[in-house]
Tab-separated table of C-alpha atoms in Angstrom:
chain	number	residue	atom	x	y	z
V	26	UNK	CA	0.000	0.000	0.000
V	27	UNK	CA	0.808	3.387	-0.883
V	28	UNK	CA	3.272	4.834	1.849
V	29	UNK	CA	2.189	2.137	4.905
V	30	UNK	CA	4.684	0.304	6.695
V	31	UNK	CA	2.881	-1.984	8.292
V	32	UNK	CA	5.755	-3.217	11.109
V	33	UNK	CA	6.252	0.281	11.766
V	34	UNK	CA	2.673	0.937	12.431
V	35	UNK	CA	2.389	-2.087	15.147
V	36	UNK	CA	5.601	-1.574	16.578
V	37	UNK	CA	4.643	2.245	17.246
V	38	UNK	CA	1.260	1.380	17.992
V	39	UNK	CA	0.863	-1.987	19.584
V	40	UNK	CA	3.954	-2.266	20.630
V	41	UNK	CA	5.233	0.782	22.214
V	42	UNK	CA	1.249	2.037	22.807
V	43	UNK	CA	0.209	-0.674	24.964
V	44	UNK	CA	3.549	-0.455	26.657
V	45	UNK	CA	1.741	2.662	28.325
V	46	UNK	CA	-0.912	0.679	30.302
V	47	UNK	CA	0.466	0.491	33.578
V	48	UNK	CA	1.682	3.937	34.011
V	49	UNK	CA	-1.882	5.562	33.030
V	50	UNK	CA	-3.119	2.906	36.131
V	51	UNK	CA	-0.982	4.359	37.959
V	52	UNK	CA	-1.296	7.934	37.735
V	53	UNK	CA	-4.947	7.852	37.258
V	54	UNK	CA	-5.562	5.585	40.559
V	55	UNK	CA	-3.127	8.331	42.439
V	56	UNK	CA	-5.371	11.237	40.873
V	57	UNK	CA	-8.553	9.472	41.969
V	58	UNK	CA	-7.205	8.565	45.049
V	59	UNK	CA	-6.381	12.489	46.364
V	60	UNK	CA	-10.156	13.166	44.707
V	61	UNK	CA	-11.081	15.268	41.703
V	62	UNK	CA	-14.017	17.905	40.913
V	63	UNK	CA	-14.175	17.040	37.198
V	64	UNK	CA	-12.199	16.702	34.022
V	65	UNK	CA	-11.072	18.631	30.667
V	66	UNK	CA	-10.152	17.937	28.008
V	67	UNK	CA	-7.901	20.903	26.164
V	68	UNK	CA	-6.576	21.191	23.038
V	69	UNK	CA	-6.512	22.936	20.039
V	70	UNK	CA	-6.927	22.514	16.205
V	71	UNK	CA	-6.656	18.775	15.608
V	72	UNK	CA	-5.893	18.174	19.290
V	73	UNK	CA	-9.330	19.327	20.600
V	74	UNK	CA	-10.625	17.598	17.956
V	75	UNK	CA	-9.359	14.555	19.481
V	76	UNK	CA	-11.097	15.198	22.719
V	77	UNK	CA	-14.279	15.741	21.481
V	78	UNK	CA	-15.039	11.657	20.770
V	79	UNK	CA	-13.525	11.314	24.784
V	80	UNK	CA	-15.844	14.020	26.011
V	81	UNK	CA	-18.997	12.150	24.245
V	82	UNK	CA	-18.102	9.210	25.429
V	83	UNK	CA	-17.830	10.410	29.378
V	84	UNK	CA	-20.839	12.086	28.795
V	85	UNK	CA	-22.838	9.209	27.550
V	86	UNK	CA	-21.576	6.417	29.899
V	87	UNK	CA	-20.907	8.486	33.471
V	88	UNK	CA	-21.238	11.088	35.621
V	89	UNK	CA	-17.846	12.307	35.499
V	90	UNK	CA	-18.433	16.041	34.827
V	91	UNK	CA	-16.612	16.430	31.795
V	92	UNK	CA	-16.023	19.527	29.275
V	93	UNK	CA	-13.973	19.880	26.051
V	94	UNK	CA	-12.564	23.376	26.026
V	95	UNK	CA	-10.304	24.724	22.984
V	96	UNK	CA	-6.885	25.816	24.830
V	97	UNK	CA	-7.379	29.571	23.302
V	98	UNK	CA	-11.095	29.863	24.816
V	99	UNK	CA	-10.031	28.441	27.650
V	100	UNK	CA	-7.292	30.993	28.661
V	101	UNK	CA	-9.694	34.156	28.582
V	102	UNK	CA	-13.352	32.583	29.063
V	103	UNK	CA	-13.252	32.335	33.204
V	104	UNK	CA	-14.689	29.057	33.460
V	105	UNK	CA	-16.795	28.975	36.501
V	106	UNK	CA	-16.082	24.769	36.907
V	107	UNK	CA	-12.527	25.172	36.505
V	108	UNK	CA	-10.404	24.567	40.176
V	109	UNK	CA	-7.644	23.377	41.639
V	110	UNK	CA	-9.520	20.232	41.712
V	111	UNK	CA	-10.307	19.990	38.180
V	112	UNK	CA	-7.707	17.582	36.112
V	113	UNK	CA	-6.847	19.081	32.537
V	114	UNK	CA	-5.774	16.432	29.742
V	115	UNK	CA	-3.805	17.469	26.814
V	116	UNK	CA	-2.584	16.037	23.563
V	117	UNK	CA	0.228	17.462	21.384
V	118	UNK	CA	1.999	15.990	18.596
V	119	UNK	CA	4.756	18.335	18.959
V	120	UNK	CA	4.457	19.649	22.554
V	121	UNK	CA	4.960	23.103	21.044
V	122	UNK	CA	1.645	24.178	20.215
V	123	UNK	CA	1.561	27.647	21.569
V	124	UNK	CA	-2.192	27.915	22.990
V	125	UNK	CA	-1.639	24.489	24.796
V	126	UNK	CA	1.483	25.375	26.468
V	127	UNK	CA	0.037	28.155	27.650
V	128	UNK	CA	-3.079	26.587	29.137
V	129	UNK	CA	-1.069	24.011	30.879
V	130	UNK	CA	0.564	26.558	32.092
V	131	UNK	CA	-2.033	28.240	33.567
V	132	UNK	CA	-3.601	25.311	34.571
V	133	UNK	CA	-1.101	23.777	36.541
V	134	UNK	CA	-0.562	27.486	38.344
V	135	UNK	CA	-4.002	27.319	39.607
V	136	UNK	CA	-3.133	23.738	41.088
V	137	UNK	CA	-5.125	21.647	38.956
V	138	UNK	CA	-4.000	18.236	38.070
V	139	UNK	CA	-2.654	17.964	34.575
V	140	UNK	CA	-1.825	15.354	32.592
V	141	UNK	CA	-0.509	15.627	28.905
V	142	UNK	CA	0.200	12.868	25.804
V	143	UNK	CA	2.672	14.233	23.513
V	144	UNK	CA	4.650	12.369	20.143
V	145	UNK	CA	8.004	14.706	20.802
V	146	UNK	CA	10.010	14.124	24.268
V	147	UNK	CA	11.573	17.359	25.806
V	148	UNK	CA	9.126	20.010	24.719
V	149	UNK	CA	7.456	22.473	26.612
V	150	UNK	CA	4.501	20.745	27.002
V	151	UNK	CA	6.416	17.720	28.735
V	152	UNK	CA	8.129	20.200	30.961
V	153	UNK	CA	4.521	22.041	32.060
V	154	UNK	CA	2.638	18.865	33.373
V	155	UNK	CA	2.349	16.926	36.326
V	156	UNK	CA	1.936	13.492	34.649
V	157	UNK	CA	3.381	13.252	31.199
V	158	UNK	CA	3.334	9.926	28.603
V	159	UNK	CA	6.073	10.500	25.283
V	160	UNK	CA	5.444	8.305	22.897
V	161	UNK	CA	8.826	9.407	20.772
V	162	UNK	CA	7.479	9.376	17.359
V	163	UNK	CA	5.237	11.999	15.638
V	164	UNK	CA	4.730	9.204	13.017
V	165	UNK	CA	1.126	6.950	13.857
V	166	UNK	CA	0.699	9.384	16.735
V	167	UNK	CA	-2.797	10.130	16.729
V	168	UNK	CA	-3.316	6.520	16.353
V	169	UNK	CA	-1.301	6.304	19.554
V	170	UNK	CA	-3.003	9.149	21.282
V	171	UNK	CA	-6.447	7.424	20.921
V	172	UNK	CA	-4.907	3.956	22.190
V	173	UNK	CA	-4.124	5.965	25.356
V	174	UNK	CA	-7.213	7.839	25.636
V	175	UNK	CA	-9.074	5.074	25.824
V	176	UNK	CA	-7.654	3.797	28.386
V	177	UNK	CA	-6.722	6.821	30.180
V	178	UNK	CA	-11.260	7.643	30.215
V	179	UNK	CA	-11.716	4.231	31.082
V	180	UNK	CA	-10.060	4.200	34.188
V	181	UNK	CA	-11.603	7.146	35.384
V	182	UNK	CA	-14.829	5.579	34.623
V	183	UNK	CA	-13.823	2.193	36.278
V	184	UNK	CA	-12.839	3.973	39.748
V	185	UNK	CA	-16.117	5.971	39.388
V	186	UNK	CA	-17.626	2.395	39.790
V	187	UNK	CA	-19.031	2.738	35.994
V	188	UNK	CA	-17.105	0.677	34.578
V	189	UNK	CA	-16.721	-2.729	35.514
V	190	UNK	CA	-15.644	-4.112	32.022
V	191	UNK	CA	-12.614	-2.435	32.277
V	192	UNK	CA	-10.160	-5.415	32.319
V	193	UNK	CA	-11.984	-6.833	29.448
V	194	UNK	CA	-11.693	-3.829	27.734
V	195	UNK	CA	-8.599	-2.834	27.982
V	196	UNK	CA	-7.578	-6.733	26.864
V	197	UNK	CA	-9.278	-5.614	23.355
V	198	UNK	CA	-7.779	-2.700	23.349
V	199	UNK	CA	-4.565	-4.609	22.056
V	200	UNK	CA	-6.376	-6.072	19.664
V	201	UNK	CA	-7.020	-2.521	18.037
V	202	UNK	CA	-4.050	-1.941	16.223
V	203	UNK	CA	-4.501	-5.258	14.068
V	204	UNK	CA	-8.107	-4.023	14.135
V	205	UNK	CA	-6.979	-1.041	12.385
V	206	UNK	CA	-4.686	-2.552	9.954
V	207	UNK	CA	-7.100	-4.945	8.521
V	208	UNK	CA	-9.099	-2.399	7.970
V	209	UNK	CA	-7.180	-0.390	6.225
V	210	UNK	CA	-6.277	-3.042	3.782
V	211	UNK	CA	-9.688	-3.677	3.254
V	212	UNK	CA	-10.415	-0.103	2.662
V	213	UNK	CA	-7.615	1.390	0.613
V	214	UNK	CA	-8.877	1.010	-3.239
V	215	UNK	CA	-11.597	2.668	-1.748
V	216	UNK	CA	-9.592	5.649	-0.467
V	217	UNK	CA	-7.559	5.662	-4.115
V	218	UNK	CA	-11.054	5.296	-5.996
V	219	UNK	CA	-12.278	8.593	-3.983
V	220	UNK	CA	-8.818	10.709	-4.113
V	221	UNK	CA	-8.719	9.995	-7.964
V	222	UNK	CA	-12.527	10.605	-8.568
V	223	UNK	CA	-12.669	13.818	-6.383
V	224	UNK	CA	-8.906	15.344	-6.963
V	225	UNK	CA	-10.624	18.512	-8.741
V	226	UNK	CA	-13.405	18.441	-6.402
V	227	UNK	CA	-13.300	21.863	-4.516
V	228	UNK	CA	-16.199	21.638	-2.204
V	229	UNK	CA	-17.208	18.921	0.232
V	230	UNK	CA	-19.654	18.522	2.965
V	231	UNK	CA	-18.187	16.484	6.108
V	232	UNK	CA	-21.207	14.883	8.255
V	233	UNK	CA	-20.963	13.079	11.746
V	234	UNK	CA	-22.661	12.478	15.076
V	235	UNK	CA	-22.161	11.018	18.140
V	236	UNK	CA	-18.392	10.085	19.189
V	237	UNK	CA	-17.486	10.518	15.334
V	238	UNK	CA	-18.591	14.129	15.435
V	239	UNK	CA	-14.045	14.946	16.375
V	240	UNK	CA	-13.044	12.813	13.935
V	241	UNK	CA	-15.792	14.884	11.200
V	242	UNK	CA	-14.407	17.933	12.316
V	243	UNK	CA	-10.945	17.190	11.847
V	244	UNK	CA	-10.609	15.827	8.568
V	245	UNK	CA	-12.817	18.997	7.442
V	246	UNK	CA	-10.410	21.620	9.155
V	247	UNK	CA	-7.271	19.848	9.635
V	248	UNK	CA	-6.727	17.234	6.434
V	249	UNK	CA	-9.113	19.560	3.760
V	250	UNK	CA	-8.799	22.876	4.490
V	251	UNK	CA	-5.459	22.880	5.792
V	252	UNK	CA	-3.012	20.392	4.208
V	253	UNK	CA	-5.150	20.165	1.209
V	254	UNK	CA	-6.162	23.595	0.278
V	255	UNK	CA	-9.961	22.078	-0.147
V	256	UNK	CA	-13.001	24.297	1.097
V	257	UNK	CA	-14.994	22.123	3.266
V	258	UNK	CA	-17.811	22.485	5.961
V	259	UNK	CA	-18.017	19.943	8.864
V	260	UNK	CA	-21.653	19.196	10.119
V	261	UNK	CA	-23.100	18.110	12.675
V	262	UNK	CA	-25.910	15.435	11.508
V	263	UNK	CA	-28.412	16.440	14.074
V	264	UNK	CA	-27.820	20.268	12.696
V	265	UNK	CA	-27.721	18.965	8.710
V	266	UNK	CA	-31.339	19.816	8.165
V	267	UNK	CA	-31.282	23.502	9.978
V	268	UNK	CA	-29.689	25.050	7.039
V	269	UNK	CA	-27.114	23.110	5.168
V	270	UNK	CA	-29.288	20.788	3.347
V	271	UNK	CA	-30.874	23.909	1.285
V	272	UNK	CA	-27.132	23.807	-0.110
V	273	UNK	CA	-27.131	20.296	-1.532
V	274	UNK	CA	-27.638	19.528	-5.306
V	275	UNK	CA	-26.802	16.711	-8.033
V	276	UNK	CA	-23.026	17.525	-7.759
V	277	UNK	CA	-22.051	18.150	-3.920
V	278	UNK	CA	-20.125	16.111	-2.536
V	279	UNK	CA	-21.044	14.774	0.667
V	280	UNK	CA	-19.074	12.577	3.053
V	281	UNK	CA	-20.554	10.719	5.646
V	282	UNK	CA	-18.961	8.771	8.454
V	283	UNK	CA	-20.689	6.822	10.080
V	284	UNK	CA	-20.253	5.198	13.344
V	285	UNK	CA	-21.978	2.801	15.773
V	286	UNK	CA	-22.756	4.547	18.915
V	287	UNK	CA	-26.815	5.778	19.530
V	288	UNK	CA	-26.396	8.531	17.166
V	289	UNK	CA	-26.327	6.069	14.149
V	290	UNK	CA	-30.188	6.739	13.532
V	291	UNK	CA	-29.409	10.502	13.218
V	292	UNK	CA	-27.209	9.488	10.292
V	293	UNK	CA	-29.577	7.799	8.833
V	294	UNK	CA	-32.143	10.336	8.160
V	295	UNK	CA	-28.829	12.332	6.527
V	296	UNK	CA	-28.376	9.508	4.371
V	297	UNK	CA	-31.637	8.598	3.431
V	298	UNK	CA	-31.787	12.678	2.232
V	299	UNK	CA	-28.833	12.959	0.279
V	300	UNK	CA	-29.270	9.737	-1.467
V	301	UNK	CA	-32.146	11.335	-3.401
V	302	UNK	CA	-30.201	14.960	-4.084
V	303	UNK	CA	-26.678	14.276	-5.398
V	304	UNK	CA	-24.876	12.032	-7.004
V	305	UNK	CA	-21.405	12.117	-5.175
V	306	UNK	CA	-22.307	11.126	-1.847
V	307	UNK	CA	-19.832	8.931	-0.067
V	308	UNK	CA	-20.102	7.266	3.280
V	309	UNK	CA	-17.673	5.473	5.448
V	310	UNK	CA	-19.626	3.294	7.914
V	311	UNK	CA	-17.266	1.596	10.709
V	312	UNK	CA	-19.500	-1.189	10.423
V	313	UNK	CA	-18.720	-2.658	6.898
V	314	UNK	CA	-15.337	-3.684	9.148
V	315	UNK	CA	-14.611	-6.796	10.790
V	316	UNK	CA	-13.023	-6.062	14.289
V	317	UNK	CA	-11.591	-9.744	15.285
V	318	UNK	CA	-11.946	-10.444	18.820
V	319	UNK	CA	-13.654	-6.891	19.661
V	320	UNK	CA	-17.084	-7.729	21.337
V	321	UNK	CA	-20.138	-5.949	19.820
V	322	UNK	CA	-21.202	-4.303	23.080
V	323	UNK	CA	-17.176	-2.185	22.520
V	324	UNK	CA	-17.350	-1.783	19.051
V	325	UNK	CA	-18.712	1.798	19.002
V	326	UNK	CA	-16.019	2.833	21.469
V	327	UNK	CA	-13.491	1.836	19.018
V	328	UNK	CA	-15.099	3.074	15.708
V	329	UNK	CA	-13.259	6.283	16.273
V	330	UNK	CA	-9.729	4.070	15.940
V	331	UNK	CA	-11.293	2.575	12.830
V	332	UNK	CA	-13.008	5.634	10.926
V	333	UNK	CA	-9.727	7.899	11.466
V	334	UNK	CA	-7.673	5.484	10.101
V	335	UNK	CA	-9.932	4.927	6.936
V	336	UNK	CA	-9.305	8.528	6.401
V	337	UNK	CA	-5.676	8.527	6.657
V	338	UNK	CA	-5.475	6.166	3.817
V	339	UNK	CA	-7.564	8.714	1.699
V	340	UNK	CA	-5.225	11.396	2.348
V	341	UNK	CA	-2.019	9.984	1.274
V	342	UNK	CA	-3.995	9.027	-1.562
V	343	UNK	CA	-5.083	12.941	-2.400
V	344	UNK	CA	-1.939	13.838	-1.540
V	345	UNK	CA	-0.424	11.966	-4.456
V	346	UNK	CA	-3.657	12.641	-6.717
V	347	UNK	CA	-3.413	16.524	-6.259
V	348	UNK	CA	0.658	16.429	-6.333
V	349	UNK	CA	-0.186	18.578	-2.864
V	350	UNK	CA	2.222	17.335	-0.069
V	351	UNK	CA	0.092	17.279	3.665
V	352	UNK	CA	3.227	19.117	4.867
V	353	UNK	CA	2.893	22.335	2.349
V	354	UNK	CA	1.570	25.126	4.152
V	355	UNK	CA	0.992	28.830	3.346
V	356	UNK	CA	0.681	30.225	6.604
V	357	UNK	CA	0.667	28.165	9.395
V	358	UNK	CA	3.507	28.424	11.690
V	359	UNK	CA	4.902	30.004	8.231
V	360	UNK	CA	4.747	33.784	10.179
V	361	UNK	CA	3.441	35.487	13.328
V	362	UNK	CA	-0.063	35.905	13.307
């Protein structure tokens, strides 16, 4: 397959991922242990993208109080929930990012607990936080980073006494990565198909729900608009018919992931709509994927692993398609701004 080294992918992943396990036990039983108000999740750009399917997820299976703030917000909003019993959770590929630095920062002055998962060791996010996992590679990271986010959530869950599949759980956790891989085998004529047929294609229309609603967002913003230079809209499905749909006609593309948590149904009615309008709609449905030894009642969880994989494997392909590196940028971190 087109730029996919397979060993590399499980060693980074499986591998060195899982290796993580025991330390997130650890600090996260020594957090719950002292006693915590509630959690967020910070980031920024593709980061607090990544918290949003973590934030869904708490919401829909405890009582954690749980909010997903963007690091910039964050810094001037004065949340009212916010304390020096609150724990903060970051993610950084390069631990530079300059608005989640500075929330950790601030953060950690006001004595909250913070915690941060980062690709590149001896950054200044690393340096900021009280309990830090470096995974070493940039390469697979946000692979990684959902690996450990899983299981990082779930243990809060499981000492909240909401969780008692955790064990189970986490054991099919490490069945993920090969998860993933299959997948992506299965899907990647797919992802070629779609980068050749829509390499000219200068609009599309992203549509999620539930605890793929991060994922939607992020391949709009992050993968489109940014590294490709493509105008695209995310939506949420349970917004899609409170404006966007007046915008839909024979030749729109619309792209439509589809997961397998309770917001399926709202996809559905999405689908069933643009199936009679255009002619270039697209959806990616976690479910056409075998998950070997994953039980049913996990698979939703874990459709967030699958899906953003799927879409990695159409990038590199419009990457090669549009002759547009995912690296070229015009402005970003190009000048002060």
């Amino acid at each position: 397959m087109l730029k996919y080294d397979e060993e590399l992918f499980l060693r980074l992943v499986e591998e060195e991922g899982l290796a993580y396990r025991e330390q997130i036990e650890n600090f996260v039983d020594e957090i719950c242990k002292k006693g915590y108000s509630n959690i967020f999740l910070i980031g920024a750009g593709g980061t607090i993208a990544m918290m949003y399917p973590y934030e869904y997820i708490l919401k829909s299976n405890s009582t954690i109080e749980v909010q997903a703030e963007i690091a910039a917000e964050f810094m001037v909003m004065n949340n009212k929930r916010f304390s020096k019993d609150s724990v903060c959770i970051f993610t950084s590929v390069s631990g530079t990012t300059e608005e989640t630095v500075a929330a950790a920062k601030l953060c950690k002055e006001r004595g909250a607990t913070t915690i941060a998962l980062v690709a590149e060791p001896n950054t200044p996010l690393t340096q900021v936080v009280d309990y830090c996992i470096t995974t070493g590679s940039e390469t697979h990271s946000f692979d990684t980073f959902f690996m450990l986010l899983y299981m990082l959530v779930f243990r809060f869950m499981y000492n909240n006494n909401e969780f008692p599949q955790y064990e189970q759980f986490t054991n099919e956790v490490a069945l993920l990565p090969k998860a993933i891989l299959n997948s992506v085998k299965a899907f990647d004529a797919k992802a070629e198909e779609f980068a050749s047929k829509h390499k000219d294609t200068d609009y599309h229309m992203m549509v999620g729900s539930g605890n793929l609603w991060g994922n939607t967002y992020s391949y709009a913003m992050c993968i489109l608009e940014e590294m490709q230079w493509i105008h695209a809209k995310s939506i949420h499905a349970a917004e899609f018919f409170h404006g966007t749909l007046e915008l839909v006609v024979e030749d729109t593309s619309v792209i439509l992931l589809k997961g397998e948590d309770e917001t399926r149904p709202l996809m559905d009615r999405v689908e069933r709509f643009a199936e009679k309008i255009t002619k270039q709609l697209t959806v990616i449905d976690t479910k056409d994927f075998e998950m070997e030894g994953i039980s049913e009642e996990f698979r939703n969880h874990f459709s967030v692993s699958i899906n953003w994989a799927l879409l990695s494997r159409i990038s590199v392909h419009l990457e090669r398609e549009r002759n547009h590196p995912l690296t070229l940028r015009r402005y970003y971190r190009q000048m002060a701004y």
